[in-house]
Short mmCIF file of C-alpha atoms and ligand atoms in Angstrom, two decimals:
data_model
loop_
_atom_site.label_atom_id
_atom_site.label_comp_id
_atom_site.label_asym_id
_atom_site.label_seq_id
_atom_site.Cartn_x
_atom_site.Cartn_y
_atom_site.Cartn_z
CA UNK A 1 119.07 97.73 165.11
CA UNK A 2 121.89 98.16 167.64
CA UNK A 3 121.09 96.94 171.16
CA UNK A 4 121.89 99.26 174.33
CA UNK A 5 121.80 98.35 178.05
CA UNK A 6 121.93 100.83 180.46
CA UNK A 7 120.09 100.32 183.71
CA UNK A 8 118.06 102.80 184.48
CA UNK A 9 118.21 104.15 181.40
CA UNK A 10 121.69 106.16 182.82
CA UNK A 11 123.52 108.00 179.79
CA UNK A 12 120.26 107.15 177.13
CA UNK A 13 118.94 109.96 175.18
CA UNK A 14 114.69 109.00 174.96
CA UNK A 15 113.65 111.34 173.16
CA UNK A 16 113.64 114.97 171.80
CA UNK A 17 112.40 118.18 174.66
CA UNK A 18 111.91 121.79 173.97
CA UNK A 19 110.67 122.43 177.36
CA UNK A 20 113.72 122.39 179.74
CA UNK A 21 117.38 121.11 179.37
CA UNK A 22 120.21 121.02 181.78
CA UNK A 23 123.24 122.70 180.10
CA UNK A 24 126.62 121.88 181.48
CA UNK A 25 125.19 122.16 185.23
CA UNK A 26 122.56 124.53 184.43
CA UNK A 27 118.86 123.99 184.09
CA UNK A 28 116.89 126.00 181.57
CA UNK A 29 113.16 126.62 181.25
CA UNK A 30 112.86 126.56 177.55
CA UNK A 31 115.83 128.79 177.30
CA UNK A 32 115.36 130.67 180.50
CA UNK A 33 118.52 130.27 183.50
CA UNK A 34 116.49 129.10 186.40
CA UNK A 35 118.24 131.86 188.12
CA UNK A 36 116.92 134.21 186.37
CA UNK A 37 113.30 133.08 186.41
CA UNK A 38 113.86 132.52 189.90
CA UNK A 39 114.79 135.78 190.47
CA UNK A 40 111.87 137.69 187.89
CA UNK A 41 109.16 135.50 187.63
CA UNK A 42 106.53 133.32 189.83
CA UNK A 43 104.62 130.16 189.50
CA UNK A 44 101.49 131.48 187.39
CA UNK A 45 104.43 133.19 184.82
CA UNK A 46 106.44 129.96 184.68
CA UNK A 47 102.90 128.12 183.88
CA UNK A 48 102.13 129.98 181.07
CA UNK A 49 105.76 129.07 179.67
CA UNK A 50 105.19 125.67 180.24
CA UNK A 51 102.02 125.31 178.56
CA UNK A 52 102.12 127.87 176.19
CA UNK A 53 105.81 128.51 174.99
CA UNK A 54 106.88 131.84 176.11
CA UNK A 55 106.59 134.17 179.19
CA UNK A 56 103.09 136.06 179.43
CA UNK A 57 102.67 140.18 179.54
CA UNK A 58 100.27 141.28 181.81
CA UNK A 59 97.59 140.03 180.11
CA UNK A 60 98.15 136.81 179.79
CA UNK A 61 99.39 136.63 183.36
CA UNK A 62 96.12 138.08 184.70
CA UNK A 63 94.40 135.54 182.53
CA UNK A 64 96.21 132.68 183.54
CA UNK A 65 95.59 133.84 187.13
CA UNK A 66 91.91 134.43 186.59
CA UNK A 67 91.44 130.62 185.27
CA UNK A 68 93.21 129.16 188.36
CA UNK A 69 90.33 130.97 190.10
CA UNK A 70 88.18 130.05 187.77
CA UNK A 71 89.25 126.25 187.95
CA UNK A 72 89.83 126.10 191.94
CA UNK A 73 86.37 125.04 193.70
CA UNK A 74 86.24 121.07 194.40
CA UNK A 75 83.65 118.98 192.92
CA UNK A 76 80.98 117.99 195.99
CA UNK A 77 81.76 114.41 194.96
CA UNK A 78 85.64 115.25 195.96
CA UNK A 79 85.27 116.16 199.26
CA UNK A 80 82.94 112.95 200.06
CA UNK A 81 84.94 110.57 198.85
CA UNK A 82 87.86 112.52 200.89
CA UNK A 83 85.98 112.00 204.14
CA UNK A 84 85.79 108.24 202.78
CA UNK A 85 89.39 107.41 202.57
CA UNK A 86 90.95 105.87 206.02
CA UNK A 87 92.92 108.74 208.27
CA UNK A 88 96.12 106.80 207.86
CA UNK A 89 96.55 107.26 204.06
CA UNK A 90 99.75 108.96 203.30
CA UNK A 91 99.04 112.35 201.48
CA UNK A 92 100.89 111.27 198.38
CA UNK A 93 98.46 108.40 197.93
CA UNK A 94 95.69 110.48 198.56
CA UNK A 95 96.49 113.00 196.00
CA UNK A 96 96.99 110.25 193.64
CA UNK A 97 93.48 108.82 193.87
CA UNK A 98 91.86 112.21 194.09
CA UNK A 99 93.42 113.46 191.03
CA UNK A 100 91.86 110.95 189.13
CA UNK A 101 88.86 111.00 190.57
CA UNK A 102 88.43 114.70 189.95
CA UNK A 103 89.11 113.90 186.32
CA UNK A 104 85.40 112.45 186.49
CA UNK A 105 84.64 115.92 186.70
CA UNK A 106 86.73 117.16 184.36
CA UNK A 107 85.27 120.78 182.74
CA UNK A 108 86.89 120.90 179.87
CA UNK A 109 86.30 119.62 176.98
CA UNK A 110 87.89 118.41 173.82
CA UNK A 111 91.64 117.38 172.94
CA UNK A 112 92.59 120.20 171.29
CA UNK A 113 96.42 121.55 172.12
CA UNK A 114 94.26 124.63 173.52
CA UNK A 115 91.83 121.94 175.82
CA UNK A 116 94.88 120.24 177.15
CA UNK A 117 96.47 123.68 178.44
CA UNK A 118 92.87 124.29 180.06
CA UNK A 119 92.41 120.66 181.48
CA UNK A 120 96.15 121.51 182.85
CA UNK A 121 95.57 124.92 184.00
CA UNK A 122 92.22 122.69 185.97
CA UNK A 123 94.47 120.38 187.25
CA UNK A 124 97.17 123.09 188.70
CA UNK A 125 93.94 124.92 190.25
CA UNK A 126 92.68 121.90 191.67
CA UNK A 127 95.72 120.15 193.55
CA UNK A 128 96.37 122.43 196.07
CA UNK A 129 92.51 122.29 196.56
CA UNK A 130 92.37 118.56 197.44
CA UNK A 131 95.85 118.95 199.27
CA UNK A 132 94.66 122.01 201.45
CA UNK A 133 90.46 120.20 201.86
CA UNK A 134 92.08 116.90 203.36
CA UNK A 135 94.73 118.61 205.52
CA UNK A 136 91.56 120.48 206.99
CA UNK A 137 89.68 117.26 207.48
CA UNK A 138 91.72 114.90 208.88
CA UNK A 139 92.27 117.62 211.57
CA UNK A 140 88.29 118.30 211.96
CA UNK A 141 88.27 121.59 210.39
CA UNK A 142 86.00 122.80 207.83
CA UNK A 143 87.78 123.11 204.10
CA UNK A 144 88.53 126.86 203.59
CA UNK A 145 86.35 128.44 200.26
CA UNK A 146 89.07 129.40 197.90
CA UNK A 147 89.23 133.51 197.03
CA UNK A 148 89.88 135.14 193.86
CA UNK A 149 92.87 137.65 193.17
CA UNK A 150 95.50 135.41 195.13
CA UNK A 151 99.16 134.38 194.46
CA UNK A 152 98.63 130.40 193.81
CA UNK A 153 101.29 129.83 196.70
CA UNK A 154 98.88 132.28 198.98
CA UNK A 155 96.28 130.46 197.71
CA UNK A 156 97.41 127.31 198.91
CA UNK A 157 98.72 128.58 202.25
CA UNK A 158 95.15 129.70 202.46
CA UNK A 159 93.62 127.19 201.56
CA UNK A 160 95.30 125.41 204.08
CA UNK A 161 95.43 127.74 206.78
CA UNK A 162 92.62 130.01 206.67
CA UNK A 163 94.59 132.90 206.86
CA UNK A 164 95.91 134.76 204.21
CA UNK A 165 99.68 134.16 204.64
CA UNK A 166 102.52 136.70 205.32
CA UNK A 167 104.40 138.03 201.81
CA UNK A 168 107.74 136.39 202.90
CA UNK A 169 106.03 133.05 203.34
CA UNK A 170 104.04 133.15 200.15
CA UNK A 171 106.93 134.39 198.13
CA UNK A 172 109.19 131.48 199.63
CA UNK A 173 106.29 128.96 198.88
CA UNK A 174 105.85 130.41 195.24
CA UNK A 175 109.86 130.41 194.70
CA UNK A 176 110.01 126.82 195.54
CA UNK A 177 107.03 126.01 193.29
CA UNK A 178 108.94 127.66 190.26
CA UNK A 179 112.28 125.54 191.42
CA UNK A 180 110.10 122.52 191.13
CA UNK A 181 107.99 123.08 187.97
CA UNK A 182 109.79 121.20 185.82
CA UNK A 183 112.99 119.09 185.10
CA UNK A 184 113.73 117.48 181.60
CA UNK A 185 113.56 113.19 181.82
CA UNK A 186 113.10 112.90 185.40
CA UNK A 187 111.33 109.68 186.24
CA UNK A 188 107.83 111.32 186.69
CA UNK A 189 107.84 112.74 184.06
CA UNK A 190 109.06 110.26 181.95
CA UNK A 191 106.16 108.38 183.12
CA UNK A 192 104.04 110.94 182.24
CA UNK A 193 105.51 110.45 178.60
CA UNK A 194 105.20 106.83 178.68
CA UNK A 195 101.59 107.04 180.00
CA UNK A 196 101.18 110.10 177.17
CA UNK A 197 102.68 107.93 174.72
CA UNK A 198 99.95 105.16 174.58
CA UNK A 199 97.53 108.12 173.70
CA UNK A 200 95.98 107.95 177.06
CA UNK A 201 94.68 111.02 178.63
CA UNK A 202 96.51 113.52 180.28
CA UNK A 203 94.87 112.89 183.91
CA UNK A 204 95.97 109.10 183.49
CA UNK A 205 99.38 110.47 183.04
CA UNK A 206 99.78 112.82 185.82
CA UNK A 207 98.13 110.07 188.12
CA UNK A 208 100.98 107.39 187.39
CA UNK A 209 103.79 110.77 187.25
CA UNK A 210 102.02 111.35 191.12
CA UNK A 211 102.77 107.47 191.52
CA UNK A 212 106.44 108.21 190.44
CA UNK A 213 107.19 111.15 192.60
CA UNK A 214 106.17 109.57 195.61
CA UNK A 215 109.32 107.31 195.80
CA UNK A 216 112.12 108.38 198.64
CA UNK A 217 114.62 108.44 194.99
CA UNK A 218 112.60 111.00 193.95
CA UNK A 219 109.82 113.69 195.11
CA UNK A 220 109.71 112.21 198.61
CA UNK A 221 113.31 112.89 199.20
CA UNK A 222 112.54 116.37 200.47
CA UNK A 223 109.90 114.60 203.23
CA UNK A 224 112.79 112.32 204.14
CA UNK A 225 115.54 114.75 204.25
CA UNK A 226 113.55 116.88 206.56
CA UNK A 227 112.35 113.40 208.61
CA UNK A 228 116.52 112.42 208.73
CA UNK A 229 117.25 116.20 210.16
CA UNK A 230 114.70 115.77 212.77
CA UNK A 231 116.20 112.98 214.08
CA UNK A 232 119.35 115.10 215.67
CA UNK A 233 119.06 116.91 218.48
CA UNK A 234 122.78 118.67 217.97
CA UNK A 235 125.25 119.41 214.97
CA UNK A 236 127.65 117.09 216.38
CA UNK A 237 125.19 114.28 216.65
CA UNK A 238 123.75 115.01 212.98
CA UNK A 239 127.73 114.91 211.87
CA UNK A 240 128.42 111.89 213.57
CA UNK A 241 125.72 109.85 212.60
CA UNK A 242 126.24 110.88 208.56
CA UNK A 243 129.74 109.85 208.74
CA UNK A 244 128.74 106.76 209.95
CA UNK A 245 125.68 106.02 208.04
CA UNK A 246 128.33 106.78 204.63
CA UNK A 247 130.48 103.87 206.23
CA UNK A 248 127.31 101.74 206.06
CA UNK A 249 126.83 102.54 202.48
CA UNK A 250 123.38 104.19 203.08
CA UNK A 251 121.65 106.74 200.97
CA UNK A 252 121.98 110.35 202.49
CA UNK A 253 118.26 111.71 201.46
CA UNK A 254 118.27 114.68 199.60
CA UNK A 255 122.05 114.22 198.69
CA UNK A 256 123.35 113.46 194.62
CA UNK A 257 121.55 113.64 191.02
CA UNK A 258 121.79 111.56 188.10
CA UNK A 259 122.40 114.92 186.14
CA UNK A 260 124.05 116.86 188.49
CA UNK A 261 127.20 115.60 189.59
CA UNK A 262 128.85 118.83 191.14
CA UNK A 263 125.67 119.96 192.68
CA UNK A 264 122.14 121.01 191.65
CA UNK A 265 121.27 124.97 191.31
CA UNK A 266 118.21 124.88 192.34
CA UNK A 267 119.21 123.88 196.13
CA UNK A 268 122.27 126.68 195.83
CA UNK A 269 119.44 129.33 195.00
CA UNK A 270 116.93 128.02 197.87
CA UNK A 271 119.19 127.67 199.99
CA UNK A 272 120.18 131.72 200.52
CA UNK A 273 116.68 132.00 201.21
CA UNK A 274 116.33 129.29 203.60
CA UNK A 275 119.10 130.78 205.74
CA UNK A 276 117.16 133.64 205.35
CA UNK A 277 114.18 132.26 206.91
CA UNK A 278 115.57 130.53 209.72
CA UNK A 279 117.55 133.52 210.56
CA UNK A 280 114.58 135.75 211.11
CA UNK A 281 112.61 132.72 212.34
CA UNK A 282 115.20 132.62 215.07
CA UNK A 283 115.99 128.77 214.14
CA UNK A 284 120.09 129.12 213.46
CA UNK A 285 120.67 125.56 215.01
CA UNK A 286 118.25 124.15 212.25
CA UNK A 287 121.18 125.59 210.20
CA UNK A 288 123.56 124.21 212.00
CA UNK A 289 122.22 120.38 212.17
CA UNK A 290 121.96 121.39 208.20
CA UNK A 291 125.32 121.95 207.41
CA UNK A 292 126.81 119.37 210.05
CA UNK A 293 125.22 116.80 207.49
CA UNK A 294 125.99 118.63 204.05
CA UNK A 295 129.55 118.52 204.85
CA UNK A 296 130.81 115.53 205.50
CA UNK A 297 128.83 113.97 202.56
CA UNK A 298 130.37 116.84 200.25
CA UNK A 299 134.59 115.86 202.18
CA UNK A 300 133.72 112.08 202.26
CA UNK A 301 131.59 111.31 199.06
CA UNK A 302 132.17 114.44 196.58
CA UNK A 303 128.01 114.31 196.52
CA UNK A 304 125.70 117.32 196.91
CA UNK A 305 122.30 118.48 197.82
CA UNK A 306 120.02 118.69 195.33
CA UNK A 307 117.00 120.77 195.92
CA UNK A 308 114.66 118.43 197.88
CA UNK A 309 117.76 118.99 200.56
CA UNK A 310 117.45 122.60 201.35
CA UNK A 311 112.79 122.32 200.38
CA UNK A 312 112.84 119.79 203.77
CA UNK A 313 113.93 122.41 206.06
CA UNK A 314 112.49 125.50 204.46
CA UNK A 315 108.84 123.93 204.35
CA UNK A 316 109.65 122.86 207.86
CA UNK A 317 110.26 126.59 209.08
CA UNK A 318 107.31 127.76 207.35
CA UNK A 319 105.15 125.35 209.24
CA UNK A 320 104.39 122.97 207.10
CA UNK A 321 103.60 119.49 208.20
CA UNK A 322 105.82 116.89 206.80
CA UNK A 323 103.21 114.87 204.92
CA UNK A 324 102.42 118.26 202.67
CA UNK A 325 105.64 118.47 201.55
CA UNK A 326 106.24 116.10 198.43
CA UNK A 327 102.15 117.36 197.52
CA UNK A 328 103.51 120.70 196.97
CA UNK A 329 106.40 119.59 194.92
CA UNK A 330 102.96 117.70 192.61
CA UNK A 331 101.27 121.44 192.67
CA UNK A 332 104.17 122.63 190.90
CA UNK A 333 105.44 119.71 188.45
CA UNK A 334 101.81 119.32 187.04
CA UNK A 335 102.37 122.32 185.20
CA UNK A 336 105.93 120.61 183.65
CA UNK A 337 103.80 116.96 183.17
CA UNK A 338 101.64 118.86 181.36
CA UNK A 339 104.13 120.57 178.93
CA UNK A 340 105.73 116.88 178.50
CA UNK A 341 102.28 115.48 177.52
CA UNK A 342 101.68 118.36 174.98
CA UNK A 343 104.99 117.28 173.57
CA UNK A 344 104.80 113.85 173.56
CA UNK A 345 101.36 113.86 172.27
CA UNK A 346 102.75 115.92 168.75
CA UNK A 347 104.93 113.90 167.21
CA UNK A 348 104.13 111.14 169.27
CA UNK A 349 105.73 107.30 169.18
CA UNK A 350 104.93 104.81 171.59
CA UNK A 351 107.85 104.00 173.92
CA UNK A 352 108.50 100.45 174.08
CA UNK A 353 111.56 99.10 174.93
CA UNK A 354 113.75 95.60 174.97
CA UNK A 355 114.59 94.05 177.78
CA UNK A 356 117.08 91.49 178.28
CA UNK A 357 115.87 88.07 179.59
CA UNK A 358 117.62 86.53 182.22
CA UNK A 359 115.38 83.51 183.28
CA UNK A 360 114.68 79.92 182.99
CA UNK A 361 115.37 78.78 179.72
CA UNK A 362 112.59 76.97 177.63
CA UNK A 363 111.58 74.45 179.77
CA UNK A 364 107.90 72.02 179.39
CA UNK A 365 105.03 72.13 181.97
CA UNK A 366 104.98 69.36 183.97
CA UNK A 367 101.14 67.80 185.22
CA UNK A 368 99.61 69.27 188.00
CA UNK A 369 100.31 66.31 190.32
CA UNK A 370 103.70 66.61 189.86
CA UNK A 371 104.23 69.99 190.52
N1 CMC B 401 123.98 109.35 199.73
C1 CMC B 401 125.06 108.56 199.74
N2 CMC B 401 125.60 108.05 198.65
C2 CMC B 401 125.03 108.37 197.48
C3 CMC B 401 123.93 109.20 197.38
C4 CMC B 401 123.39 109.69 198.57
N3 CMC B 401 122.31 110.48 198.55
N4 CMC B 401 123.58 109.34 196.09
C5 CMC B 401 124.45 108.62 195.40
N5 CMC B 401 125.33 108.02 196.23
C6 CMC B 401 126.43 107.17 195.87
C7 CMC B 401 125.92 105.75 195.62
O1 CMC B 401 125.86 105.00 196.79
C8 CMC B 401 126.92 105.26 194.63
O2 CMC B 401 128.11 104.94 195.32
P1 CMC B 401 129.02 103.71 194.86
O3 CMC B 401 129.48 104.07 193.46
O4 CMC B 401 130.11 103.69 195.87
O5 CMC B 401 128.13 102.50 194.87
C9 CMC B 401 127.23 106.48 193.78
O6 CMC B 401 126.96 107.60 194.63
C10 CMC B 401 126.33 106.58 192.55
O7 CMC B 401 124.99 106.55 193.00
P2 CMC B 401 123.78 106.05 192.15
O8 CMC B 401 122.63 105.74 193.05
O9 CMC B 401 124.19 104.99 191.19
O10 CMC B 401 123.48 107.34 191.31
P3 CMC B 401 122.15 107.61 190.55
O11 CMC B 401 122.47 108.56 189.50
O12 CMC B 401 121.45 106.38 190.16
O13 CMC B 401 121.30 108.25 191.74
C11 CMC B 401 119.84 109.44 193.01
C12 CMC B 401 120.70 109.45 191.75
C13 CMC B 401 119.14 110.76 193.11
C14 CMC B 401 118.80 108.32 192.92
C15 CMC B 401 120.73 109.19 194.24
O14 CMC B 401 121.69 110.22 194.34
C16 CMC B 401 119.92 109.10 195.53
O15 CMC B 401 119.39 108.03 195.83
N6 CMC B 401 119.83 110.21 196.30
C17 CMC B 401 119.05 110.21 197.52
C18 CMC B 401 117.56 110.45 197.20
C19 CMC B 401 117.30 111.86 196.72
O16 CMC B 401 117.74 112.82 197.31
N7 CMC B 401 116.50 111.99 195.64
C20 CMC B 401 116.12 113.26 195.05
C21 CMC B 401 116.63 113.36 193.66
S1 CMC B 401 116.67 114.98 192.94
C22 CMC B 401 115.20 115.83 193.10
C23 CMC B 401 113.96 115.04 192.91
O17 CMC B 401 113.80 114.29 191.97
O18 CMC B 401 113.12 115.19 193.76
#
């Protein structure tokens, strides 16, 4: 057997995907541009590709849409132990624990390829749920009842809210969630695969993917961007500080991709619509403070946003509050965790790699009192 480093697994192949690929800068939904499905399709349509192969007809779509409502109500239990865990929790942590503790209450049953897709269509229905019931909470509110017949980015703005949102809003919510629904060998979802790989269960392995998206390298980079951009009061501030934070070596958050290394799609496409939104929002200088710290890390270090860049600032004009904002990106990558697992799961072979030991050599264990 030949014997490969490569930290962080940078430049290693791990395994074999037909659910989405990045072609020469390009990222595909099992064959579809994301520009295109950007463009013709929303959340619910890109879920039934992900878990079942192939765009739905009306049909399917209204069936997919009727099990999300089916699947969206919270467990009793849920919203007890919600009220249980301490105010200062970060969001990320607490959809992490509630995830798995919903899957005490899991509905479906069996392991079935067909169970799985319902058990993931449960878990898509039931995120925004726990997201939207401990937002409510921790502010004193009442959690909203969910209502049938609803976009699922409505539906969460909804749930959160209590109002039914406005169609610009719910379309810019449910274009984000398709951006974010799935990206080959990222690192959550390789840990989904890893988790998947032991033959654990498919809540186990979105609970450590949640665990992997919560890092600032990863999902949480579109929390941080937004918290960095907040920081400046002016354009020229924002533009003086980047240049000098690249001098200091830091990490620009939301800025460069393994994959992508002359920029990622998805944040050209959001983007448009971002400008969009702060145009009509009447919030120009947001774009202003954005560009003042795109540029100089595009002129100085050839690096460019990726799409957790442009998702800060656009959940930040809709309203959202910052700790909400790597839970969404969750709402939306279940449905590509889940596509992984059914993968990984057929044709399945344990991932276990080397690693190279760099320690003490062999050396004898001295008595206690010597220690
Ligand atoms: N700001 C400044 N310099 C950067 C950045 C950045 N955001 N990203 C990479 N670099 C530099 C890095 O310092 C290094 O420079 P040098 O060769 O002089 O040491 C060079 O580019 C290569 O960087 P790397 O960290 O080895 O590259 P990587 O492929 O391991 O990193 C990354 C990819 C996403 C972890 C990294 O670009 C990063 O930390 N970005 C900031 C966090 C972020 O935005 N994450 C979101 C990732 S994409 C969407 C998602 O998953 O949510």
């Amino acid at each position: 057997m030949t014997m490969v480093y490569s930290p962080g697994l940078d430049g290693v192949v791990a395994g074999e995907t037909r659910v989405s690929c990045v072609d020469q800068g390009r990222l595909l939904y099992r064959g579809y541009a994301i520009q295109e499905l950007a463009e013709k399709t929303n959340f619910e349509e890109v879920l039934h590709l992900m878990l079942y192969g192939e765009l739905p007809g009306e049909e399917r779509l209204q069936y997919i849409m009727d099990r999300l409502d089916d699947f969206r109500a919270l467990p009793e239990q849920v919203y007890h132990v919600l009220q249980h865990i301490p105010a200062t929790v970060p969001m990320m942590e607490v959809v992490r624990t509630m995830v798995s503790f919903a899957g005490h209450f899991d509905p479906v049953e069996g392991d079935d390829d067909e169970a799985i897709r319902q058990r993931a269509i449960w878990l898509t229905a039931q995120v925004p749920s726990i997201i939207a019931a401990r937002h409510r909470l921790l502010n004193g509110d009442e959690p909203v009842k969910p209502r049938r017949g609803m976009s699922h980015a409505a539906q969460m703005l909804y749930l959160l809210f209590g109002e039914e949102p406005d169609d610009m809003t719910a379309d810019l919510l449910d274009l984000t969630l398709v951006l974010y629904a799935e990206h080959e060998f990222n690192a959550s979802t390789f840990t989904c695969r890893v988790i998947c790989s032991t033959e654990s269960d498919l809540v186990s392995s979105v609970a450590g993917a949640i665990g992997a998206l919560k890092g600032p390298l990863h999902g949480g980079a579109n929390e941080a961007a937004m918290r960095m951009l907040l920081r400046f009061k002016s354009a020229d501030e924002a533009a003086k500080w980047v240049v000098e934070a690249l001098e200091r070596k830091e990490k620009i958050m939301g800025f460069g991709h393994r994959v992508y290394r002359h920029g990622d799609h998805r944040a050209h496409i959001l983007e448009q619509k971002m400008r969009k939104l702060a145009h009509k929002k009447g919030q120009d200088h947001w774009l202003a403070i954005y560009d003042a710290v795109r540029d100089p890390v595009r002129r100085l270090k050839n690096i460019y946003p990726n799409v957790d860049y442009p998702c800060g600032l656009t959940y930040h004009l809709m309203g959202l509050p910052l700790d909400l904002f790597t839970p969404i990106f969750v709402s939306a990558r279940v449905s590509g965790w889940s596509a992984h697992y059914l993968e990984q799961s057929r044709g399945n072979r344990l991932y276990r790699p080397l690693s190279e030991y760099i320690g003490q050599a062999e050396r004898t264990v001295p008595p206690l009192d010597e220690r």
